[in-house]
PDB file of C-alpha atoms and ligand atoms in Angstrom:
ATOM      1  CA  UNK A   1     109.063 103.031 118.077  1.00  0.00           C
ATOM      2  CA  UNK A   2     110.632 103.549 121.469  1.00  0.00           C
ATOM      3  CA  UNK A   3     111.500 107.122 120.433  1.00  0.00           C
ATOM      4  CA  UNK A   4     108.006 107.764 119.074  1.00  0.00           C
ATOM      5  CA  UNK A   5     106.447 106.504 122.303  1.00  0.00           C
ATOM      6  CA  UNK A   6     108.685 108.724 124.377  1.00  0.00           C
ATOM      7  CA  UNK A   7     107.671 111.784 122.352  1.00  0.00           C
ATOM      8  CA  UNK A   8     104.002 110.927 122.912  1.00  0.00           C
ATOM      9  CA  UNK A   9     104.350 110.143 126.609  1.00  0.00           C
ATOM     10  CA  UNK A  10     104.388 113.834 127.542  1.00  0.00           C
ATOM     11  CA  UNK A  11     100.903 114.429 126.052  1.00  0.00           C
ATOM     12  CA  UNK A  12      97.774 114.743 128.221  1.00  0.00           C
ATOM     13  CA  UNK A  13      95.680 112.470 125.999  1.00  0.00           C
ATOM     14  CA  UNK A  14      96.948 109.893 123.565  1.00  0.00           C
ATOM     15  CA  UNK A  15      94.925 108.749 120.565  1.00  0.00           C
ATOM     16  CA  UNK A  16      95.525 105.434 118.877  1.00  0.00           C
ATOM     17  CA  UNK A  17      93.766 103.753 115.980  1.00  0.00           C
ATOM     18  CA  UNK A  18      92.746 100.148 116.678  1.00  0.00           C
ATOM     19  CA  UNK A  19      93.436  97.420 115.820  1.00  0.00           C
ATOM     20  CA  UNK A  20      97.049  98.390 116.234  1.00  0.00           C
ATOM     21  CA  UNK A  21     100.439  96.765 115.846  1.00  0.00           C
ATOM     22  CA  UNK A  22     100.986  95.124 119.259  1.00  0.00           C
ATOM     23  CA  UNK A  23     104.369  96.742 119.824  1.00  0.00           C
ATOM     24  CA  UNK A  24     102.749 100.172 120.154  1.00  0.00           C
ATOM     25  CA  UNK A  25     101.125  99.194 123.446  1.00  0.00           C
ATOM     26  CA  UNK A  26     104.368  97.676 124.686  1.00  0.00           C
ATOM     27  CA  UNK A  27     106.405 100.757 123.744  1.00  0.00           C
ATOM     28  CA  UNK A  28     103.817 103.165 125.158  1.00  0.00           C
ATOM     29  CA  UNK A  29     103.640 101.240 128.422  1.00  0.00           C
ATOM     30  CA  UNK A  30     107.432 101.240 128.682  1.00  0.00           C
ATOM     31  CA  UNK A  31     107.357 105.021 128.147  1.00  0.00           C
ATOM     32  CA  UNK A  32     104.882 105.384 131.029  1.00  0.00           C
ATOM     33  CA  UNK A  33     101.650 105.963 129.084  1.00  0.00           C
ATOM     34  CA  UNK A  34      98.664 104.783 131.114  1.00  0.00           C
ATOM     35  CA  UNK A  35      95.749 104.588 128.730  1.00  0.00           C
ATOM     36  CA  UNK A  36      94.967 105.470 125.136  1.00  0.00           C
ATOM     37  CA  UNK A  37      91.832 106.863 123.506  1.00  0.00           C
ATOM     38  CA  UNK A  38      90.322 105.092 120.484  1.00  0.00           C
ATOM     39  CA  UNK A  39      91.027 107.151 117.380  1.00  0.00           C
ATOM     40  CA  UNK A  40      88.470 107.388 114.567  1.00  0.00           C
ATOM     41  CA  UNK A  41      90.018 108.145 111.206  1.00  0.00           C
ATOM     42  CA  UNK A  42      88.924 111.629 110.132  1.00  0.00           C
ATOM     43  CA  UNK A  43      87.895 112.821 113.602  1.00  0.00           C
ATOM     44  CA  UNK A  44      88.628 116.349 114.819  1.00  0.00           C
ATOM     45  CA  UNK A  45      88.804 118.121 118.156  1.00  0.00           C
ATOM     46  CA  UNK A  46      92.538 117.892 118.750  1.00  0.00           C
ATOM     47  CA  UNK A  47      94.656 120.512 120.495  1.00  0.00           C
ATOM     48  CA  UNK A  48      98.138 121.069 121.880  1.00  0.00           C
ATOM     49  CA  UNK A  49      97.652 118.574 124.751  1.00  0.00           C
ATOM     50  CA  UNK A  50      96.882 115.705 122.400  1.00  0.00           C
ATOM     51  CA  UNK A  51      99.197 113.051 121.042  1.00  0.00           C
ATOM     52  CA  UNK A  52      98.208 110.998 118.010  1.00  0.00           C
ATOM     53  CA  UNK A  53      99.923 107.828 116.859  1.00  0.00           C
ATOM     54  CA  UNK A  54      99.145 106.906 113.256  1.00  0.00           C
ATOM     55  CA  UNK A  55     100.219 104.003 111.091  1.00  0.00           C
ATOM     56  CA  UNK A  56     100.208 104.683 107.371  1.00  0.00           C
ATOM     57  CA  UNK A  57      99.690 102.297 105.598  1.00  0.00           C
ATOM     58  CA  UNK A  58      97.967 100.616 108.507  1.00  0.00           C
ATOM     59  CA  UNK A  59      98.992  97.227 109.857  1.00  0.00           C
ATOM     60  CA  UNK A  60      96.998  94.957 109.646  1.00  0.00           C
ATOM     61  CA  UNK A  61      94.478  96.379 107.135  1.00  0.00           C
ATOM     62  CA  UNK A  62      96.941  98.032 104.724  1.00  0.00           C
ATOM     63  CA  UNK A  63      94.590 101.042 104.565  1.00  0.00           C
ATOM     64  CA  UNK A  64      95.982 104.467 103.788  1.00  0.00           C
ATOM     65  CA  UNK A  65      95.360 107.628 105.768  1.00  0.00           C
ATOM     66  CA  UNK A  66      94.718 110.906 103.943  1.00  0.00           C
ATOM     67  CA  UNK A  67      97.721 113.246 104.391  1.00  0.00           C
ATOM     68  CA  UNK A  68      95.271 116.199 104.489  1.00  0.00           C
ATOM     69  CA  UNK A  69      93.804 114.886 107.739  1.00  0.00           C
ATOM     70  CA  UNK A  70      97.269 114.361 109.230  1.00  0.00           C
ATOM     71  CA  UNK A  71      98.098 117.961 108.322  1.00  0.00           C
ATOM     72  CA  UNK A  72      94.895 119.139 110.044  1.00  0.00           C
ATOM     73  CA  UNK A  73      95.862 117.293 113.239  1.00  0.00           C
ATOM     74  CA  UNK A  74      99.362 118.790 113.126  1.00  0.00           C
ATOM     75  CA  UNK A  75      97.858 122.258 112.578  1.00  0.00           C
ATOM     76  CA  UNK A  76      95.863 121.857 115.807  1.00  0.00           C
ATOM     77  CA  UNK A  77      99.157 121.844 117.718  1.00  0.00           C
ATOM     78  CA  UNK A  78      98.870 118.152 118.643  1.00  0.00           C
ATOM     79  CA  UNK A  79     101.952 115.944 118.700  1.00  0.00           C
ATOM     80  CA  UNK A  80     101.719 113.491 115.814  1.00  0.00           C
ATOM     81  CA  UNK A  81     103.844 110.395 115.281  1.00  0.00           C
ATOM     82  CA  UNK A  82     103.286 108.686 111.943  1.00  0.00           C
ATOM     83  CA  UNK A  83     104.675 105.178 111.545  1.00  0.00           C
ATOM     84  CA  UNK A  84     105.381 104.753 107.823  1.00  0.00           C
ATOM     85  CA  UNK A  85     107.060 101.329 108.206  1.00  0.00           C
ATOM     86  CA  UNK A  86     105.301 100.040 105.059  1.00  0.00           C
ATOM     87  CA  UNK A  87     105.248 103.250 103.010  1.00  0.00           C
ATOM     88  CA  UNK A  88     108.152 102.182 100.793  1.00  0.00           C
ATOM     89  CA  UNK A  89     105.879  99.625  99.126  1.00  0.00           C
ATOM     90  CA  UNK A  90     104.078 102.538  97.460  1.00  0.00           C
ATOM     91  CA  UNK A  91     106.144 103.801  94.600  1.00  0.00           C
ATOM     92  CA  UNK A  92     107.816 107.042  95.770  1.00  0.00           C
ATOM     93  CA  UNK A  93     105.251 107.201  98.571  1.00  0.00           C
ATOM     94  CA  UNK A  94     102.758 108.063  95.802  1.00  0.00           C
ATOM     95  CA  UNK A  95     101.961 111.325  97.563  1.00  0.00           C
ATOM     96  CA  UNK A  96     100.784 109.557 100.734  1.00  0.00           C
ATOM     97  CA  UNK A  97     103.851 110.102 102.900  1.00  0.00           C
ATOM     98  CA  UNK A  98     103.899 113.091 105.259  1.00  0.00           C
ATOM     99  CA  UNK A  99     107.694 113.336 105.382  1.00  0.00           C
ATOM    100  CA  UNK A 100     107.349 116.602 103.444  1.00  0.00           C
ATOM    101  CA  UNK A 101     105.248 118.125 106.257  1.00  0.00           C
ATOM    102  CA  UNK A 102     107.932 117.688 108.915  1.00  0.00           C
ATOM    103  CA  UNK A 103     109.669 120.950 108.054  1.00  0.00           C
ATOM    104  CA  UNK A 104     106.415 122.845 108.696  1.00  0.00           C
ATOM    105  CA  UNK A 105     105.344 121.147 111.927  1.00  0.00           C
ATOM    106  CA  UNK A 106     107.776 120.924 114.850  1.00  0.00           C
ATOM    107  CA  UNK A 107     105.546 118.418 116.648  1.00  0.00           C
ATOM    108  CA  UNK A 108     105.329 115.974 113.736  1.00  0.00           C
ATOM    109  CA  UNK A 109     107.582 112.910 113.715  1.00  0.00           C
ATOM    110  CA  UNK A 110     107.722 110.261 110.998  1.00  0.00           C
ATOM    111  CA  UNK A 111     109.234 106.867 111.733  1.00  0.00           C
ATOM    112  CA  UNK A 112     110.389 104.545 108.997  1.00  0.00           C
ATOM    113  CA  UNK A 113     111.793 101.041 108.827  1.00  0.00           C
ATOM    114  CA  UNK A 114     114.147  99.408 106.341  1.00  0.00           C
ATOM    115  CA  UNK A 115     113.300  95.951 107.607  1.00  0.00           C
ATOM    116  CA  UNK A 116     110.077  95.489 105.604  1.00  0.00           C
ATOM    117  CA  UNK A 117     110.700  96.697 102.085  1.00  0.00           C
ATOM    118  CA  UNK A 118     114.323  95.534 102.101  1.00  0.00           C
ATOM    119  CA  UNK A 119     113.508  92.225 103.845  1.00  0.00           C
ATOM    120  CA  UNK A 120     116.199  92.557 106.500  1.00  0.00           C
ATOM    121  CA  UNK A 121     114.384  92.313 109.864  1.00  0.00           C
ATOM    122  CA  UNK A 122     117.383  90.761 111.634  1.00  0.00           C
ATOM    123  CA  UNK A 123     119.599  93.760 110.962  1.00  0.00           C
ATOM    124  CA  UNK A 124     117.304  96.118 112.924  1.00  0.00           C
ATOM    125  CA  UNK A 125     117.515  99.323 110.955  1.00  0.00           C
ATOM    126  CA  UNK A 126     115.048 102.166 110.936  1.00  0.00           C
ATOM    127  CA  UNK A 127     115.032 105.932 111.198  1.00  0.00           C
ATOM    128  CA  UNK A 128     113.042 108.891 112.391  1.00  0.00           C
ATOM    129  CA  UNK A 129     112.391 112.143 110.558  1.00  0.00           C
ATOM    130  CA  UNK A 130     111.736 115.213 112.670  1.00  0.00           C
ATOM    131  CA  UNK A 131     112.893 118.790 113.050  1.00  0.00           C
ATOM    132  CA  UNK A 132     116.389 119.353 114.329  1.00  0.00           C
ATOM    133  CA  UNK A 133     115.307 120.329 117.839  1.00  0.00           C
ATOM    134  CA  UNK A 134     113.438 117.053 118.325  1.00  0.00           C
ATOM    135  CA  UNK A 135     116.352 115.014 117.024  1.00  0.00           C
ATOM    136  CA  UNK A 136     118.781 116.846 119.304  1.00  0.00           C
ATOM    137  CA  UNK A 137     116.538 116.006 122.239  1.00  0.00           C
ATOM    138  CA  UNK A 138     116.491 112.311 121.242  1.00  0.00           C
ATOM    139  CA  UNK A 139     120.233 112.415 120.960  1.00  0.00           C
ATOM    140  CA  UNK A 140     120.476 113.077 124.706  1.00  0.00           C
ATOM    141  CA  UNK A 141     118.784 109.866 125.795  1.00  0.00           C
ATOM    142  CA  UNK A 142     118.906 107.400 122.931  1.00  0.00           C
ATOM    143  CA  UNK A 143     120.987 104.225 123.277  1.00  0.00           C
ATOM    144  CA  UNK A 144     124.608 104.728 122.291  1.00  0.00           C
ATOM    145  CA  UNK A 145     125.672 102.643 119.268  1.00  0.00           C
ATOM    146  CA  UNK A 146     122.079 101.733 118.454  1.00  0.00           C
ATOM    147  CA  UNK A 147     122.985 100.860 114.851  1.00  0.00           C
ATOM    148  CA  UNK A 148     125.590  98.167 114.325  1.00  0.00           C
ATOM    149  CA  UNK A 149     128.184  98.486 111.583  1.00  0.00           C
ATOM    150  CA  UNK A 150     126.738  95.704 109.394  1.00  0.00           C
ATOM    151  CA  UNK A 151     123.289  97.319 109.446  1.00  0.00           C
ATOM    152  CA  UNK A 152     124.778 100.729 108.639  1.00  0.00           C
ATOM    153  CA  UNK A 153     126.755  99.328 105.704  1.00  0.00           C
ATOM    154  CA  UNK A 154     123.815  97.359 104.306  1.00  0.00           C
ATOM    155  CA  UNK A 155     121.445 100.285 104.819  1.00  0.00           C
ATOM    156  CA  UNK A 156     123.550 102.577 102.667  1.00  0.00           C
ATOM    157  CA  UNK A 157     123.675  99.966  99.905  1.00  0.00           C
ATOM    158  CA  UNK A 158     119.973  99.077  99.813  1.00  0.00           C
ATOM    159  CA  UNK A 159     118.814 102.682  99.840  1.00  0.00           C
ATOM    160  CA  UNK A 160     120.662 103.328  96.620  1.00  0.00           C
ATOM    161  CA  UNK A 161     119.609 100.041  94.983  1.00  0.00           C
ATOM    162  CA  UNK A 162     117.144 101.472  92.455  1.00  0.00           C
ATOM    163  CA  UNK A 163     116.931  98.180  90.556  1.00  0.00           C
ATOM    164  CA  UNK A 164     115.746  96.320  93.670  1.00  0.00           C
ATOM    165  CA  UNK A 165     113.179  99.027  94.403  1.00  0.00           C
ATOM    166  CA  UNK A 166     111.868  98.888  90.824  1.00  0.00           C
ATOM    167  CA  UNK A 167     111.690  95.075  90.896  1.00  0.00           C
ATOM    168  CA  UNK A 168     109.818  95.118  94.180  1.00  0.00           C
ATOM    169  CA  UNK A 169     107.189  97.602  92.960  1.00  0.00           C
ATOM    170  CA  UNK A 170     106.762  95.658  89.714  1.00  0.00           C
ATOM    171  CA  UNK A 171     106.448  92.353  91.562  1.00  0.00           C
ATOM    172  CA  UNK A 172     103.817  93.720  93.950  1.00  0.00           C
ATOM    173  CA  UNK A 173     101.812  95.313  91.123  1.00  0.00           C
ATOM    174  CA  UNK A 174     101.614  91.940  89.418  1.00  0.00           C
ATOM    175  CA  UNK A 175     101.427  89.460  92.291  1.00  0.00           C
ATOM    176  CA  UNK A 176      98.989  91.219  94.615  1.00  0.00           C
ATOM    177  CA  UNK A 177      95.980  91.566  92.267  1.00  0.00           C
ATOM    178  CA  UNK A 178      96.353  87.919  91.241  1.00  0.00           C
ATOM    179  CA  UNK A 179      96.426  86.809  94.863  1.00  0.00           C
ATOM    180  CA  UNK A 180      93.426  89.009  95.654  1.00  0.00           C
ATOM    181  CA  UNK A 181      91.474  87.541  92.756  1.00  0.00           C
ATOM    182  CA  UNK A 182      92.339  84.004  93.886  1.00  0.00           C
ATOM    183  CA  UNK A 183      91.326  84.695  97.492  1.00  0.00           C
ATOM    184  CA  UNK A 184      88.043  86.267  96.403  1.00  0.00           C
ATOM    185  CA  UNK A 185      87.137  83.137  94.493  1.00  0.00           C
ATOM    186  CA  UNK A 186      87.424  80.977  97.634  1.00  0.00           C
ATOM    187  CA  UNK A 187      84.349  80.283  99.792  1.00  0.00           C
ATOM    188  CA  UNK A 188      83.940  82.003 103.161  1.00  0.00           C
ATOM    189  CA  UNK A 189      86.670  84.624 102.721  1.00  0.00           C
ATOM    190  CA  UNK A 190      86.320  88.383 102.308  1.00  0.00           C
ATOM    191  CA  UNK A 191      88.990  91.035 102.051  1.00  0.00           C
ATOM    192  CA  UNK A 192      89.592  94.684 101.413  1.00  0.00           C
ATOM    193  CA  UNK A 193      92.700  95.475  99.458  1.00  0.00           C
ATOM    194  CA  UNK A 194      95.123  97.809 101.187  1.00  0.00           C
ATOM    195  CA  UNK A 195      98.322  99.443 100.010  1.00  0.00           C
ATOM    196  CA  UNK A 196     100.857  97.192 101.722  1.00  0.00           C
ATOM    197  CA  UNK A 197     102.576  93.922 100.901  1.00  0.00           C
ATOM    198  CA  UNK A 198     100.087  91.917 102.962  1.00  0.00           C
ATOM    199  CA  UNK A 199      96.358  91.253 102.925  1.00  0.00           C
ATOM    200  CA  UNK A 200      93.947  91.073 105.830  1.00  0.00           C
ATOM    201  CA  UNK A 201      91.446  88.305 105.213  1.00  0.00           C
ATOM    202  CA  UNK A 202      88.173  87.805 107.085  1.00  0.00           C
ATOM    203  CA  UNK A 203      87.081  84.248 107.360  1.00  0.00           C
ATOM    204  CA  UNK A 204      83.764  82.618 108.208  1.00  0.00           C
ATOM    205  CA  UNK A 205      85.669  79.629 109.575  1.00  0.00           C
ATOM    206  CA  UNK A 206      88.072  79.972 112.500  1.00  0.00           C
ATOM    207  CA  UNK A 207      91.382  81.319 111.244  1.00  0.00           C
ATOM    208  CA  UNK A 208      93.160  79.147 113.810  1.00  0.00           C
ATOM    209  CA  UNK A 209      91.637  75.994 112.323  1.00  0.00           C
ATOM    210  CA  UNK A 210      92.625  77.106 108.846  1.00  0.00           C
ATOM    211  CA  UNK A 211      96.125  77.904 110.078  1.00  0.00           C
ATOM    212  CA  UNK A 212      96.543  74.440 111.630  1.00  0.00           C
ATOM    213  CA  UNK A 213      95.246  72.601 108.570  1.00  0.00           C
ATOM    214  CA  UNK A 214      97.383  74.599 106.181  1.00  0.00           C
ATOM    215  CA  UNK A 215     100.429  73.859 108.294  1.00  0.00           C
ATOM    216  CA  UNK A 216      99.653  70.173 108.730  1.00  0.00           C
ATOM    217  CA  UNK A 217      98.695  69.342 105.170  1.00  0.00           C
ATOM    218  CA  UNK A 218     100.471  71.979 103.080  1.00  0.00           C
ATOM    219  CA  UNK A 219     103.368  73.156 105.261  1.00  0.00           C
ATOM    220  CA  UNK A 220     102.263  76.759 104.926  1.00  0.00           C
ATOM    221  CA  UNK A 221     101.997  78.937 108.016  1.00  0.00           C
ATOM    222  CA  UNK A 222      99.661  81.902 107.768  1.00  0.00           C
ATOM    223  CA  UNK A 223      99.753  84.609 110.401  1.00  0.00           C
ATOM    224  CA  UNK A 224      96.769  84.603 112.695  1.00  0.00           C
ATOM    225  CA  UNK A 225      95.510  87.901 114.112  1.00  0.00           C
ATOM    226  CA  UNK A 226      95.298  86.928 117.768  1.00  0.00           C
ATOM    227  CA  UNK A 227      97.776  89.697 118.641  1.00  0.00           C
ATOM    228  CA  UNK A 228      95.139  92.205 117.478  1.00  0.00           C
ATOM    229  CA  UNK A 229      92.543  92.003 120.265  1.00  0.00           C
ATOM    230  CA  UNK A 230      89.779  93.483 118.059  1.00  0.00           C
ATOM    231  CA  UNK A 231      90.229  90.889 115.317  1.00  0.00           C
ATOM    232  CA  UNK A 232      90.680  87.536 117.049  1.00  0.00           C
ATOM    233  CA  UNK A 233      89.906  84.266 115.346  1.00  0.00           C
ATOM    234  CA  UNK A 234      87.938  85.681 112.420  1.00  0.00           C
ATOM    235  CA  UNK A 235      90.949  87.048 110.569  1.00  0.00           C
ATOM    236  CA  UNK A 236      94.306  86.036 109.200  1.00  0.00           C
ATOM    237  CA  UNK A 237      96.918  88.129 107.428  1.00  0.00           C
ATOM    238  CA  UNK A 238      98.948  86.876 104.547  1.00  0.00           C
ATOM    239  CA  UNK A 239     102.082  88.195 102.945  1.00  0.00           C
ATOM    240  CA  UNK A 240     102.168  88.616  99.191  1.00  0.00           C
ATOM    241  CA  UNK A 241     104.980  86.370  97.949  1.00  0.00           C
ATOM    242  CA  UNK A 242     106.035  85.205  94.486  1.00  0.00           C
ATOM    243  CA  UNK A 243     103.289  84.358  92.027  1.00  0.00           C
ATOM    244  CA  UNK A 244     104.188  80.653  92.334  1.00  0.00           C
ATOM    245  CA  UNK A 245     104.176  80.712  96.153  1.00  0.00           C
ATOM    246  CA  UNK A 246     100.896  82.618  96.202  1.00  0.00           C
ATOM    247  CA  UNK A 247      99.410  79.949  93.955  1.00  0.00           C
ATOM    248  CA  UNK A 248     100.607  77.255  96.367  1.00  0.00           C
ATOM    249  CA  UNK A 249      98.799  79.089  99.155  1.00  0.00           C
ATOM    250  CA  UNK A 250      95.632  79.440  97.058  1.00  0.00           C
ATOM    251  CA  UNK A 251      95.685  75.729  96.199  1.00  0.00           C
ATOM    252  CA  UNK A 252      96.174  74.815  99.858  1.00  0.00           C
ATOM    253  CA  UNK A 253      93.433  77.180 101.018  1.00  0.00           C
ATOM    254  CA  UNK A 254      91.158  75.843  98.300  1.00  0.00           C
ATOM    255  CA  UNK A 255      91.546  72.320  99.708  1.00  0.00           C
ATOM    256  CA  UNK A 256      91.180  73.384 103.330  1.00  0.00           C
ATOM    257  CA  UNK A 257      88.053  75.433 102.623  1.00  0.00           C
ATOM    258  CA  UNK A 258      86.894  72.883 100.047  1.00  0.00           C
TER     259      UNK A 258
HETATM  260  C1  PLP B 301     103.312  98.915 111.726  1.00  0.00           C
HETATM  261  C2  PLP B 301     104.682  98.487 112.122  1.00  0.00           C
HETATM  262  N1  PLP B 301     105.538  99.393 112.553  1.00  0.00           N
HETATM  263  C3  PLP B 301     106.780  99.048 112.942  1.00  0.00           C
HETATM  264  C4  PLP B 301     107.187  97.746 112.889  1.00  0.00           C
HETATM  265  C5  PLP B 301     108.553  97.410 113.398  1.00  0.00           C
HETATM  266  O1  PLP B 301     109.456  97.291 112.413  1.00  0.00           O
HETATM  267  P1  PLP B 301     110.950  96.895 112.741  1.00  0.00           P
HETATM  268  O2  PLP B 301     111.014  95.419 112.703  1.00  0.00           O
HETATM  269  O3  PLP B 301     111.709  97.530 111.668  1.00  0.00           O
HETATM  270  O4  PLP B 301     111.262  97.427 114.091  1.00  0.00           O
HETATM  271  C6  PLP B 301     106.329  96.760 112.460  1.00  0.00           C
HETATM  272  C7  PLP B 301     106.764  95.362 112.410  1.00  0.00           C
HETATM  273  O5  PLP B 301     106.019  94.453 112.162  1.00  0.00           O
HETATM  274  C8  PLP B 301     105.030  97.143 112.064  1.00  0.00           C
HETATM  275  O6  PLP B 301     104.146  96.236 111.654  1.00  0.00           O
END
């Protein structure tokens, strides 16, 4: 993210979809970006002075962004950074990834993370995909030894673990629709289903109250959305877990919302 922010910092205007993962603002501020413009999905009017930071699939909604629109932005000459941290949850990117566009557009950068799909956040391993010139530029200022040897070794293993990838896609295809169905049957909750391994839930009751009660009575901690200024107390975001764990959550929520 730090690299992506630095690429964008040289733009005259920077466009960012909101709500946005809180680290974007931190990274952009650290890179010296003053303010950002609110980005509407599908909008036009970009040019070479513009920088656009996209998150596909989007955290926290899980929504996907049409690659055709991303191509159109790149064609305008704008600098585009696409954070595909959750893209691996779609089987083979399912045609949604824009990694294939990088060779055409020198101002397009895709950033990826291994920490989500491979459940290894503590190892801190991710990568950027960009044309050679961009990568050579990064090489001049990036931290030396930014990947430790354990992360490098594990990264090589997980990327070739086809069985794990298959299992993960199969698990999500089964567990997510069941969780969605269960959530939709509970009073006061609404949700749109995105493409990621989490669900953004809108709640009539305060999400903070629900969070506290779930923790107190069921020892389940759901993530509130207070770090997304636009969402606040009306939303919480839950991870899709095993079918049994999801059921435990549904039972607990059922009692809390009773
Ligand atoms: C959209 C998005 N991008 C990037 C990251 C950062 O991932 P990592 O932990 O691999 O740095 C996160 C982490 O939550 C995220 O939600």
